[in-house]
PDB file of C-alpha atoms in Angstrom:
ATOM      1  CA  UNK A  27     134.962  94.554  76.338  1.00 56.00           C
ATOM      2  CA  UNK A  28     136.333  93.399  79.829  1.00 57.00           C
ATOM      3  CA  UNK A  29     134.561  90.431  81.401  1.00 63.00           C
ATOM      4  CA  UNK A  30     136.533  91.849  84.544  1.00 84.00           C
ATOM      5  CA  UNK A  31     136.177  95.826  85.504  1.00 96.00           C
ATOM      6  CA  UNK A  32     138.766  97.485  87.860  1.00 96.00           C
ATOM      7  CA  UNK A  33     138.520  96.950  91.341  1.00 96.00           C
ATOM      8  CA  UNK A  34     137.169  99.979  92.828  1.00 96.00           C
ATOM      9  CA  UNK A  35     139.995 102.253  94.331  1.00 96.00           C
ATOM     10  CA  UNK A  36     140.380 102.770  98.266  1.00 95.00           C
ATOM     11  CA  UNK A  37     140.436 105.931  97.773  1.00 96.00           C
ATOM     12  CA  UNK A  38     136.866 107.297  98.417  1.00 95.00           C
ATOM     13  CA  UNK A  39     137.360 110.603  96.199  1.00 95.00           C
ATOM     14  CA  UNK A  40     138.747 109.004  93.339  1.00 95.00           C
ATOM     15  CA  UNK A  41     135.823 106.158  93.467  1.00 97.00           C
ATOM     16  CA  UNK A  42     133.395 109.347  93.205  1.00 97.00           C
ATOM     17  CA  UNK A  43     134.995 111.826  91.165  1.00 96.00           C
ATOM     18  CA  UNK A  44     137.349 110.029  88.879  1.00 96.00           C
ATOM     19  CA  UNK A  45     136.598 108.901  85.706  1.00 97.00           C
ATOM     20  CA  UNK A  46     137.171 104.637  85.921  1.00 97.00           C
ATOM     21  CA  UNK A  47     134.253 102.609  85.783  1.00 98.00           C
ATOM     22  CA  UNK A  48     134.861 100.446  89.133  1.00 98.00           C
ATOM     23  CA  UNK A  49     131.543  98.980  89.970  1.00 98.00           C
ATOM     24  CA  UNK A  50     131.036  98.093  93.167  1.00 97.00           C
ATOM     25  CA  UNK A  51     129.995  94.431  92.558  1.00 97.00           C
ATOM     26  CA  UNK A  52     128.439  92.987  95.882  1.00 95.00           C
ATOM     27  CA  UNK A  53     129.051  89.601  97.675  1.00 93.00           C
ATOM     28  CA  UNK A  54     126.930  87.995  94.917  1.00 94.00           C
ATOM     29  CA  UNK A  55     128.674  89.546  92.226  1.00 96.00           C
ATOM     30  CA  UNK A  56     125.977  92.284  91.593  1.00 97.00           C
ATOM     31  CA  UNK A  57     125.385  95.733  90.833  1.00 98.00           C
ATOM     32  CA  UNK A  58     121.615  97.138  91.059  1.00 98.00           C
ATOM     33  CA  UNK A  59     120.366  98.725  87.935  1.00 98.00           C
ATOM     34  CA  UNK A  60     117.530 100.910  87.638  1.00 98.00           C
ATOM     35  CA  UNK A  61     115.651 101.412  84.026  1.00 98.00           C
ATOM     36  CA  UNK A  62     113.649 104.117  83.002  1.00 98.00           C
ATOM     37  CA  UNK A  63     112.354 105.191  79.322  1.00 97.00           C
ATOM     38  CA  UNK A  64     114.899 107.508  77.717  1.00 97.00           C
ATOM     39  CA  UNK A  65     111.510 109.595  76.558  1.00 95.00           C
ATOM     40  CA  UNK A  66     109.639 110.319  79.438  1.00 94.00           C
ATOM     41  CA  UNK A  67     111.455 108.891  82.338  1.00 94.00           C
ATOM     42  CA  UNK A  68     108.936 106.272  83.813  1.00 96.00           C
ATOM     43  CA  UNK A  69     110.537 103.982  85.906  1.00 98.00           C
ATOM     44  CA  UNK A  70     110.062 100.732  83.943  1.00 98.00           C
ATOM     45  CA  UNK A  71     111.969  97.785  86.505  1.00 98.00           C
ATOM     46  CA  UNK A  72     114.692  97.376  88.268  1.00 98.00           C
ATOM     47  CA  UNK A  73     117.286  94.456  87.989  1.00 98.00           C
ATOM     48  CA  UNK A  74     120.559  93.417  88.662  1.00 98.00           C
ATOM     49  CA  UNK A  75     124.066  92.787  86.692  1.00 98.00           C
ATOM     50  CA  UNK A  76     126.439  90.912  86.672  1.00 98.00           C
ATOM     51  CA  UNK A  77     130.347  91.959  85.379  1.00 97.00           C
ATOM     52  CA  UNK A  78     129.422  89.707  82.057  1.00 97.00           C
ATOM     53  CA  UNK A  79     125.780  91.127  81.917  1.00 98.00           C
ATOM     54  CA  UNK A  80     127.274  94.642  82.468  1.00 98.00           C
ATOM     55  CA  UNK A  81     130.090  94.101  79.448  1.00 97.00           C
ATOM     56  CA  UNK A  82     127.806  92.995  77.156  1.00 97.00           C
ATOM     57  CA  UNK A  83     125.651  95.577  77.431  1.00 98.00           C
ATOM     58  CA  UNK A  84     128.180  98.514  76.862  1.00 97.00           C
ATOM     59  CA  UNK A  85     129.677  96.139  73.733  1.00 96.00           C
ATOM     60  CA  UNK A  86     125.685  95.508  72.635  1.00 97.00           C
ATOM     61  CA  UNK A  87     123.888  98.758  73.678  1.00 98.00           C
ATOM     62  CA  UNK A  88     121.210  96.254  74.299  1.00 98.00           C
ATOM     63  CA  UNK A  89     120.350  95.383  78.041  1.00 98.00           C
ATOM     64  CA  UNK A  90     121.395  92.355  79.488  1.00 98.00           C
ATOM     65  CA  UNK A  91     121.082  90.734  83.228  1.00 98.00           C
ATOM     66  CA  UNK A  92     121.623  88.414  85.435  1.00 98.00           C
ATOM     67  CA  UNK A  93     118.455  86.935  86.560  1.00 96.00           C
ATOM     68  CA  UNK A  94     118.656  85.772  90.734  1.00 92.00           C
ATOM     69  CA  UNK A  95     115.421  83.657  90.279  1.00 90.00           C
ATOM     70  CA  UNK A  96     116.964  81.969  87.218  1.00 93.00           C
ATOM     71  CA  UNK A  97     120.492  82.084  88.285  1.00 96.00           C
ATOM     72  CA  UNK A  98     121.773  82.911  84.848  1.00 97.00           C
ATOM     73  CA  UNK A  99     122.504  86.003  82.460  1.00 98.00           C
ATOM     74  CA  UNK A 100     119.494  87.213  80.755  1.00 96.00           C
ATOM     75  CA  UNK A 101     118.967  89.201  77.334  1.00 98.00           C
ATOM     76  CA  UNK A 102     116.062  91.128  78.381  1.00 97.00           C
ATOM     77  CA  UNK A 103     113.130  90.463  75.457  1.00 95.00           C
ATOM     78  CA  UNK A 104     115.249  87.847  73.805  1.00 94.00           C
ATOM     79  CA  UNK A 105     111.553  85.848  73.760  1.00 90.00           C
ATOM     80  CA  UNK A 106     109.107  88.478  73.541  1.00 91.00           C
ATOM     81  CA  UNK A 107     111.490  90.928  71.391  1.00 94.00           C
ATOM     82  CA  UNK A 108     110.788  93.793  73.585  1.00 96.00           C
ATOM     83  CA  UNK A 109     114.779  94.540  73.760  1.00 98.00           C
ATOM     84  CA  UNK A 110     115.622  97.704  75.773  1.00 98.00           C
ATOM     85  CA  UNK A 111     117.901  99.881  73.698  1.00 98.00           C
ATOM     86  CA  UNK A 112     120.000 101.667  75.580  1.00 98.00           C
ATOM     87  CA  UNK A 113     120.913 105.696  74.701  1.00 98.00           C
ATOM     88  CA  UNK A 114     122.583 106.147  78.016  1.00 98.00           C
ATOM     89  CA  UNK A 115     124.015 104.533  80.788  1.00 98.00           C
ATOM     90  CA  UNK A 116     124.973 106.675  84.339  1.00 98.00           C
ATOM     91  CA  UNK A 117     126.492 105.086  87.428  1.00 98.00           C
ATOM     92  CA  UNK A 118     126.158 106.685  90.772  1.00 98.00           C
ATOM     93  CA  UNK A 119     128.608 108.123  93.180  1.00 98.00           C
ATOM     94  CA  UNK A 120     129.416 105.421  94.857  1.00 97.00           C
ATOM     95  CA  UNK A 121     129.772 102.921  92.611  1.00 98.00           C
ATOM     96  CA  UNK A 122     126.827 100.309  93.217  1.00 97.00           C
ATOM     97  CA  UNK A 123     124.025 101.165  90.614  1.00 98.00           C
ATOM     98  CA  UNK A 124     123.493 102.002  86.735  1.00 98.00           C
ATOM     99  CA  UNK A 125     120.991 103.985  85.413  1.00 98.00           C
ATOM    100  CA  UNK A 126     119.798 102.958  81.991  1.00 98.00           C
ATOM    101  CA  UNK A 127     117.719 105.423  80.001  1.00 98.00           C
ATOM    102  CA  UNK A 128     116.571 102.921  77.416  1.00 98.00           C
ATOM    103  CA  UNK A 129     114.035 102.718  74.264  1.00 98.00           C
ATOM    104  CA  UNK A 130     112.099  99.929  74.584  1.00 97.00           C
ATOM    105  CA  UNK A 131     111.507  97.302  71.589  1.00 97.00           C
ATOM    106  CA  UNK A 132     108.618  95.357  70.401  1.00 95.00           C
ATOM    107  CA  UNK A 133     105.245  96.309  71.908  1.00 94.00           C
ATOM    108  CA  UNK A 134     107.088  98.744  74.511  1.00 94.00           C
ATOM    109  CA  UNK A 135     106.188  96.297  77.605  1.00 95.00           C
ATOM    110  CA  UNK A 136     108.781  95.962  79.756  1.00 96.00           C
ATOM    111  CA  UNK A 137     106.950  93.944  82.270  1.00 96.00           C
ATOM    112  CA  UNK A 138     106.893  90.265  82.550  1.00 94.00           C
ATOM    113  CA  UNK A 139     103.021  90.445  82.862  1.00 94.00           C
ATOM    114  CA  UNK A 140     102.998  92.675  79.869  1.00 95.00           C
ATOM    115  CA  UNK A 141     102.837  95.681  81.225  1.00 96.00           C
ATOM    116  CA  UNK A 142     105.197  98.569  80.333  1.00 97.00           C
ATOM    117  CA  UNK A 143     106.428  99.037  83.449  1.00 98.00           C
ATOM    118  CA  UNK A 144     106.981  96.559  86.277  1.00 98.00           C
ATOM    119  CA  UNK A 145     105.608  99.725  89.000  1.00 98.00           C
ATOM    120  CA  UNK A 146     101.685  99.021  87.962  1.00 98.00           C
ATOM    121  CA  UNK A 147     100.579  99.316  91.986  1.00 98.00           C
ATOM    122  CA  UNK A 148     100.501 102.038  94.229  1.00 98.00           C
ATOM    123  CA  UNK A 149     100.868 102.077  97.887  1.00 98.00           C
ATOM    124  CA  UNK A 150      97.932 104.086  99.604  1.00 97.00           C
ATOM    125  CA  UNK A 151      98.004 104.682 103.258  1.00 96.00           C
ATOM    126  CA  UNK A 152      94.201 104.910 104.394  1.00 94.00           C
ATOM    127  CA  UNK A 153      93.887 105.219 108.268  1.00 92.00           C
ATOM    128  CA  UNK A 154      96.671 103.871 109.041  1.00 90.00           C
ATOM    129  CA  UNK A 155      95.902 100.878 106.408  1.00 95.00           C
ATOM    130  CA  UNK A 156      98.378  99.704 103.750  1.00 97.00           C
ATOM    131  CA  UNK A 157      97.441  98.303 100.627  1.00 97.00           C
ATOM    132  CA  UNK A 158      97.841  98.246  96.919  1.00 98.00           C
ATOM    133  CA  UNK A 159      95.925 100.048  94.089  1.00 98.00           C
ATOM    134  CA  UNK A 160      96.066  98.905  90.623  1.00 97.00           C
ATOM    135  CA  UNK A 161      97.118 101.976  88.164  1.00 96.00           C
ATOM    136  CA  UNK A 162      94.570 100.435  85.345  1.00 94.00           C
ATOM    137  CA  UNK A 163      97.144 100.715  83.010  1.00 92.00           C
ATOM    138  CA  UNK A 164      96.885  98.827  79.361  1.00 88.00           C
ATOM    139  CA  UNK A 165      98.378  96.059  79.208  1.00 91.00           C
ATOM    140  CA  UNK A 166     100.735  95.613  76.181  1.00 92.00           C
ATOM    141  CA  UNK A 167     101.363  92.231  75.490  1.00 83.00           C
ATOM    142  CA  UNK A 168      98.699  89.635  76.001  1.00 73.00           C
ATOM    143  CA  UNK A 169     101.422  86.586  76.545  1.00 64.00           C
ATOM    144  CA  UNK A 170     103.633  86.593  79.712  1.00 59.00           C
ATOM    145  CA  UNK A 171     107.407  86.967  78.825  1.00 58.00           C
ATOM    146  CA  UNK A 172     110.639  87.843  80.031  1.00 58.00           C
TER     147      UNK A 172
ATOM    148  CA  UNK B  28     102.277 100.901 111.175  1.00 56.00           C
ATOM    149  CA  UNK B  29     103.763  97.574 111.581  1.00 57.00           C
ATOM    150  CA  UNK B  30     107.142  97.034 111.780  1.00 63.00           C
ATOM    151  CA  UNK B  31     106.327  93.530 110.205  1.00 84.00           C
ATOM    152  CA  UNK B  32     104.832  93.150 106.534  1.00 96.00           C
ATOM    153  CA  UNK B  33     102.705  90.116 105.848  1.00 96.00           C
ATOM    154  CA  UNK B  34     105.047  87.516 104.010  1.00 96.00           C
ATOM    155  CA  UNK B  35     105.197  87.522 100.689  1.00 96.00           C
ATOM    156  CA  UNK B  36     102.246  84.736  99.104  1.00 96.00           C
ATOM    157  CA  UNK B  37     103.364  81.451  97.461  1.00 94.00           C
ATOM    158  CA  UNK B  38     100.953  82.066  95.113  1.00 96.00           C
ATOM    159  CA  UNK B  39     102.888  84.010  91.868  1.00 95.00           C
ATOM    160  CA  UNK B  40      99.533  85.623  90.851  1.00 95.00           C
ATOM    161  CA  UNK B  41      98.706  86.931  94.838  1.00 95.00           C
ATOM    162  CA  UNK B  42     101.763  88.425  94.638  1.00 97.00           C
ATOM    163  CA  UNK B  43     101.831  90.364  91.532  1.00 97.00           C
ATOM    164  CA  UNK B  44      98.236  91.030  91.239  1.00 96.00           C
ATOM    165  CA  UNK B  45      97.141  91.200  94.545  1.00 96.00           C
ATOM    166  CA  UNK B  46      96.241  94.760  96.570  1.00 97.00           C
ATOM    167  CA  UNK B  47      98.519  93.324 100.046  1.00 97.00           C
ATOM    168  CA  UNK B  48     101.797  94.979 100.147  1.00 98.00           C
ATOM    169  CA  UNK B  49     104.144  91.840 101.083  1.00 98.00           C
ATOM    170  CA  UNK B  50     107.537  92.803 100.209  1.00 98.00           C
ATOM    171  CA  UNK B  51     109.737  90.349  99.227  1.00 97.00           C
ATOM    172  CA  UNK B  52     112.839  91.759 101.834  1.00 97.00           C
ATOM    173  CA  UNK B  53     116.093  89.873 100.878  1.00 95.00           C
ATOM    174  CA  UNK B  54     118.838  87.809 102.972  1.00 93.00           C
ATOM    175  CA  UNK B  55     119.963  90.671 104.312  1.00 94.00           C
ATOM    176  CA  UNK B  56     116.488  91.655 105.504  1.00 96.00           C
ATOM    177  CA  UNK B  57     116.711  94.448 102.451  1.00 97.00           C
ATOM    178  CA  UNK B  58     114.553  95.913  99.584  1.00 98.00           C
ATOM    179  CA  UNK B  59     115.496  98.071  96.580  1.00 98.00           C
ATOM    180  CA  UNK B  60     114.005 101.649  96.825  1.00 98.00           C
ATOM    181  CA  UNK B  61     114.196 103.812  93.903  1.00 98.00           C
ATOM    182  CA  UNK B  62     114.029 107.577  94.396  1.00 98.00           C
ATOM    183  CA  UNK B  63     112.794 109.968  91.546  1.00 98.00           C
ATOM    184  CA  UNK B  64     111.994 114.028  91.907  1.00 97.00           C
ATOM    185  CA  UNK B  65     108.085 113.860  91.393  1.00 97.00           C
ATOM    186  CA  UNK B  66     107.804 116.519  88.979  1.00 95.00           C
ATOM    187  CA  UNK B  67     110.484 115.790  86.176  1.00 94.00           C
ATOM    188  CA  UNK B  68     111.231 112.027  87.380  1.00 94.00           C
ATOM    189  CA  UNK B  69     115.310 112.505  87.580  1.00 96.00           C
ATOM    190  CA  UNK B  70     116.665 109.796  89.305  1.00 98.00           C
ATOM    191  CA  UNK B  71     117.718 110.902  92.712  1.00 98.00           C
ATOM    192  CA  UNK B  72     119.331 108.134  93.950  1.00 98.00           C
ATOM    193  CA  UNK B  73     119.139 103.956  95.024  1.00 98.00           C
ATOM    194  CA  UNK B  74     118.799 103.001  98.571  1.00 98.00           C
ATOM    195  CA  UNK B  75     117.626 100.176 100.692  1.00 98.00           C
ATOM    196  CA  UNK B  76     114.956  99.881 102.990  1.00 98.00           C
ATOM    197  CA  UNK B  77     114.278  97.277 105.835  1.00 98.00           C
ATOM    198  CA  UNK B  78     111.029  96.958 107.359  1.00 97.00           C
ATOM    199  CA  UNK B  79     111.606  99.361 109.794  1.00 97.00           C
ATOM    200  CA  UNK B  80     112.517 102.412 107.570  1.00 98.00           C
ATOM    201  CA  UNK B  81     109.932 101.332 105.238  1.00 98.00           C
ATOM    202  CA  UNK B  82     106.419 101.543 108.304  1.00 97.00           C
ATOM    203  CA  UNK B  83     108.713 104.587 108.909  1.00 97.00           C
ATOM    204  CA  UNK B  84     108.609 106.119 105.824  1.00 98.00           C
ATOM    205  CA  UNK B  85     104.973 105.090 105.539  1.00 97.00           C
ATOM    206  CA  UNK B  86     104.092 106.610 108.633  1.00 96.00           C
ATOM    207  CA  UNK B  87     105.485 109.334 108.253  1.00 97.00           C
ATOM    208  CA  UNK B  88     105.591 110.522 104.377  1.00 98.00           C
ATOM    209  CA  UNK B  89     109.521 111.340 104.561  1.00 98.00           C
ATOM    210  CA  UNK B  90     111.965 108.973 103.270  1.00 98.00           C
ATOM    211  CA  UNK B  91     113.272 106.746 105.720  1.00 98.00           C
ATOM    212  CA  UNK B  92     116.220 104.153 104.988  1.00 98.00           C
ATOM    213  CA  UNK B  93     118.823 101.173 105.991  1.00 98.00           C
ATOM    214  CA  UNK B  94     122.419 102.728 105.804  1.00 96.00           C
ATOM    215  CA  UNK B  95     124.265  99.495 104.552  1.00 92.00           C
ATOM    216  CA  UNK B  96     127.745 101.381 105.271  1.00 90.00           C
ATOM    217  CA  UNK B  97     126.521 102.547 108.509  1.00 93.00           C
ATOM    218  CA  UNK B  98     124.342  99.483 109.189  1.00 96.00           C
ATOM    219  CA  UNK B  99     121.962 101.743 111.146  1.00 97.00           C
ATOM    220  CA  UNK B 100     118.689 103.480 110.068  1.00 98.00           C
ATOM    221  CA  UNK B 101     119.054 106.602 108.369  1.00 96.00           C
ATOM    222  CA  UNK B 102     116.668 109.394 108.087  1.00 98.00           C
ATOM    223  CA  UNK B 103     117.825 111.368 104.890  1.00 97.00           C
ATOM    224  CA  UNK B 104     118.138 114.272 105.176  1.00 95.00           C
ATOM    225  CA  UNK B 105     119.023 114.193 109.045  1.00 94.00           C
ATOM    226  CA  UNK B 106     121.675 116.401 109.275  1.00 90.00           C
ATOM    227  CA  UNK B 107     121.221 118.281 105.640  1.00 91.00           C
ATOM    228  CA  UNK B 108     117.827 119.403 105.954  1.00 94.00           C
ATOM    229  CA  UNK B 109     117.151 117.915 102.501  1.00 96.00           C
ATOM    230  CA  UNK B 110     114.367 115.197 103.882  1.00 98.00           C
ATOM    231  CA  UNK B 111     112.430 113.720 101.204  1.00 98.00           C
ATOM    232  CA  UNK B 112     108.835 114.154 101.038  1.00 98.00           C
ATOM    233  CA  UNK B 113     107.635 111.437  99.741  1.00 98.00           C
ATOM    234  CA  UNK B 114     104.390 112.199  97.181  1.00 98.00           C
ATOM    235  CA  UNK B 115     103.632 108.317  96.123  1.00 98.00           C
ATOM    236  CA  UNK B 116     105.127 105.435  96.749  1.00 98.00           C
ATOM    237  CA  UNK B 117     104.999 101.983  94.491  1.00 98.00           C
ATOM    238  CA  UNK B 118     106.098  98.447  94.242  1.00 98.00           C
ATOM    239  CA  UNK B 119     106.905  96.189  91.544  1.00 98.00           C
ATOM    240  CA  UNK B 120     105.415  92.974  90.507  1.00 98.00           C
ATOM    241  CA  UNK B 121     107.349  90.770  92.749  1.00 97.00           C
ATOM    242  CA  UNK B 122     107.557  93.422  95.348  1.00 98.00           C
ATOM    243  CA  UNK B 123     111.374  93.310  95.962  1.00 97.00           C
ATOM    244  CA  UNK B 124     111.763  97.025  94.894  1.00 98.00           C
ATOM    245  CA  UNK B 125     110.176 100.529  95.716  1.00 98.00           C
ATOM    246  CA  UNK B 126     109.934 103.239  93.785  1.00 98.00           C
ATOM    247  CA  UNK B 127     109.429 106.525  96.097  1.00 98.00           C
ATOM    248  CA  UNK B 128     108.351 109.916  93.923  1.00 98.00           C
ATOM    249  CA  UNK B 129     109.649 113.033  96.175  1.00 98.00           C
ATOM    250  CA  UNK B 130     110.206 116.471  96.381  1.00 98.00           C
ATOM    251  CA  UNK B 131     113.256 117.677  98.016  1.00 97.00           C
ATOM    252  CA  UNK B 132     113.427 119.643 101.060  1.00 97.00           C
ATOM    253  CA  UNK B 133     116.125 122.189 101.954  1.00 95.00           C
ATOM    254  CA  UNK B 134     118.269 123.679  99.150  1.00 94.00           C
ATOM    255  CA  UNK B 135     117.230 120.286  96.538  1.00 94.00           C
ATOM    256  CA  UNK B 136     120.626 118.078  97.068  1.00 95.00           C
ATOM    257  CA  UNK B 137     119.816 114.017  97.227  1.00 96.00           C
ATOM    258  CA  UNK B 138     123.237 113.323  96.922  1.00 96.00           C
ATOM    259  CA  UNK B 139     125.831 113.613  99.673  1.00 94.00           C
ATOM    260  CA  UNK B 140     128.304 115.118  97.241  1.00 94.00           C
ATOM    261  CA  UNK B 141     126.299 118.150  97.314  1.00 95.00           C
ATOM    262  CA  UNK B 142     124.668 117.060  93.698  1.00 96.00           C
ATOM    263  CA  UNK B 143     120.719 116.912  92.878  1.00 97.00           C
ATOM    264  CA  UNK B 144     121.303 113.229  91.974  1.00 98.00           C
ATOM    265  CA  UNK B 145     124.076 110.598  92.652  1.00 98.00           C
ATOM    266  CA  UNK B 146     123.999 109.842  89.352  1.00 98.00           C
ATOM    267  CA  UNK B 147     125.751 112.600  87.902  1.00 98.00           C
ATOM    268  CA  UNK B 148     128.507 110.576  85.986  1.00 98.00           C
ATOM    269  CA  UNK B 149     127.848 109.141  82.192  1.00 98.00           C
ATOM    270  CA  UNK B 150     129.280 106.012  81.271  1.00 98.00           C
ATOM    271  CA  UNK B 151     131.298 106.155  77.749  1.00 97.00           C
ATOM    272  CA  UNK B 152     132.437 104.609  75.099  1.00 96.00           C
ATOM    273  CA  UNK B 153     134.746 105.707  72.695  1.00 94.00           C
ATOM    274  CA  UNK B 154     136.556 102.786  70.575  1.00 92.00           C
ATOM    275  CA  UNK B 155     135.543  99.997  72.901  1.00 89.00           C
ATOM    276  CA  UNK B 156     137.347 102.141  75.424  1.00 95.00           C
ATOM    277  CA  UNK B 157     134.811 102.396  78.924  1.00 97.00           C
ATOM    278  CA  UNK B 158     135.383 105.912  80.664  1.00 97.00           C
ATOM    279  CA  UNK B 159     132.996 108.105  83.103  1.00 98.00           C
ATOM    280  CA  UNK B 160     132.154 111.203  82.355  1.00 98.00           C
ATOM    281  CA  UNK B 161     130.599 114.205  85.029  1.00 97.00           C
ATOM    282  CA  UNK B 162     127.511 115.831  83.723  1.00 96.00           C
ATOM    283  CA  UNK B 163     128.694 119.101  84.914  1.00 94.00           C
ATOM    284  CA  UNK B 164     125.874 119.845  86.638  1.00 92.00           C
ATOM    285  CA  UNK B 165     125.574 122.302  89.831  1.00 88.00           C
ATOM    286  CA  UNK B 166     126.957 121.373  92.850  1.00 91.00           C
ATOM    287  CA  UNK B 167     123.814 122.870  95.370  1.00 92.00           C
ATOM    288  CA  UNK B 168     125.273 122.305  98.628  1.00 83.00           C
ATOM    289  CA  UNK B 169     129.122 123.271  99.621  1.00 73.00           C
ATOM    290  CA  UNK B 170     129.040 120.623 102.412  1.00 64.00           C
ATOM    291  CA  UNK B 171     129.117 117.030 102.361  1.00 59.00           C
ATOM    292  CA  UNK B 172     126.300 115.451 104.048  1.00 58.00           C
ATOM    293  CA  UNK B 173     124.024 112.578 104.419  1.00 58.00           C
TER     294      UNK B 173
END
C-alpha cells in the first residue's frame, strides 16, 4: 500500500469521474471521514485521516486515524477492542471525505464515552432557544476508551 | 438566533454531557456537518458550517453552509431548488461535527453532479491495487448545480 496517494489531477472532471483515488489531503494533511454502521446506517463519529492512516486501512480493512487532539495515528479500539471493520469504503466527488460503512467490534460502542455512537444529543429549537437533549441511549461500555 | 455560540467549556464532562450547544468551530472558524436523507440515512454529502450558516440553518430549518471554494455562505439548494429540509439536527461529544437528517427538496439531487449523494464512487481493491469505482446510480438532474 502507498504511504503517498496521487496528487489529485487539475482537471476537475477527471478528479470526479475518473477512477484514481486522489484524496484531497488539506493543509494539515487531512481528509474528513464519516462512519456509519454497515447494518443500519447510524452515523457512529466522524474523524479524520491521514495518507498513512488512510493506507493502512485499505491494507488492514480495519479503521485507522489520525487523532488532532493526540497528534498521532490512531487504531480505533486498539484499547477497548471495539475495532471498526470495514465492508466498504466510498469517497466523494470531490475528493475530500471517505465514507466507511463499518461493523463494529467488541461491545459495538463506538463512542469514547461508551456509547455506540458519538451523535447521543439532539439539537431542539424551543422559542427561539437552543439546547441539547440527551437521546437516553444505553450505554455500552462502562470504561471510557478510545 | 445568535450569530455567536457560547464557547466551548473547559470542563471535558460540560462539554460532552452537557444540554448547551457550544461548538467547538476550528481555526478556520469551521465545523464538520454531516448530511444523511432522514428516511433511509444515505449519506448525502460533507460540508462545513460557520456560525453564521449554522443560527441560519437553525433559524430557519433548511440547510445553510460555508462554501470553502467559494469562501462565501451558501444556501444549498440556491439555484437547484434542491434545499434541504432539515428534520433533526445533532452534535457529537466534543461538538466539532453536525450531523443534519433531511429530506430533499426539488427533484432529490444533494450532489452538484446531478447524483442523490456525492458519494457515489467505491473505493477498491483488487491485489493491493487501489481503484474507484461509480455505483452506477441515476443521475436525477441533467444540470450541474450547487
Amino acid at each position: 500500500m502507498p504511504e503517498r496517494f496521487p496528487l489529485p489531477p487539475r482537471d476537475k472532471k477527471q478528479l470526479e469521474a475518473g477512477t484514481t483515488l486522489s484524496p484531497r489531503f488539506d493543509a494539515n494533511g487531512l481528509v474528513t471521514a464519516v462512519v456509519t454502521d454497515a447494518d443500519d446506517g447510524t452515523l457512529l463519529m466522524v474523524a479524520h485521516m491521514n495518507a498513512e492512516a488512510l493506507a493502512l486501512t485499505l491494507e488492514t480493512g480495519i479503521g485507522h486515524f489520525w487523532s488532532r487532539s493526540r497528534a498521532s495515528l490512531w487504531k480505533k479500539g486498539e484499547t477497548s477492542g471495539n475495532f471498526l471493520n470495514v465492508r466498504e469504503m466510498r469517497v466523494d466527488c470531490d475528493q475530500d471525505a471517505l465514507w466507511l460503512r463499518v461493523k463494529v467490534a467488541g461491545d459495538g460502542a463506538t463512542c469514547h464515552t461508551g456509547r455506540r455512537s458519538c451523535f447521543y444529543r439532539v439539537v431542539d429549537v424551543t422559542d427561539g432557544e437552543i439546547s441539547l437533549r440527551d437521546d437516553g441511549g444505553e450505554t455500552l461500555s462502562t470504561t471510557h476508551h478510545v
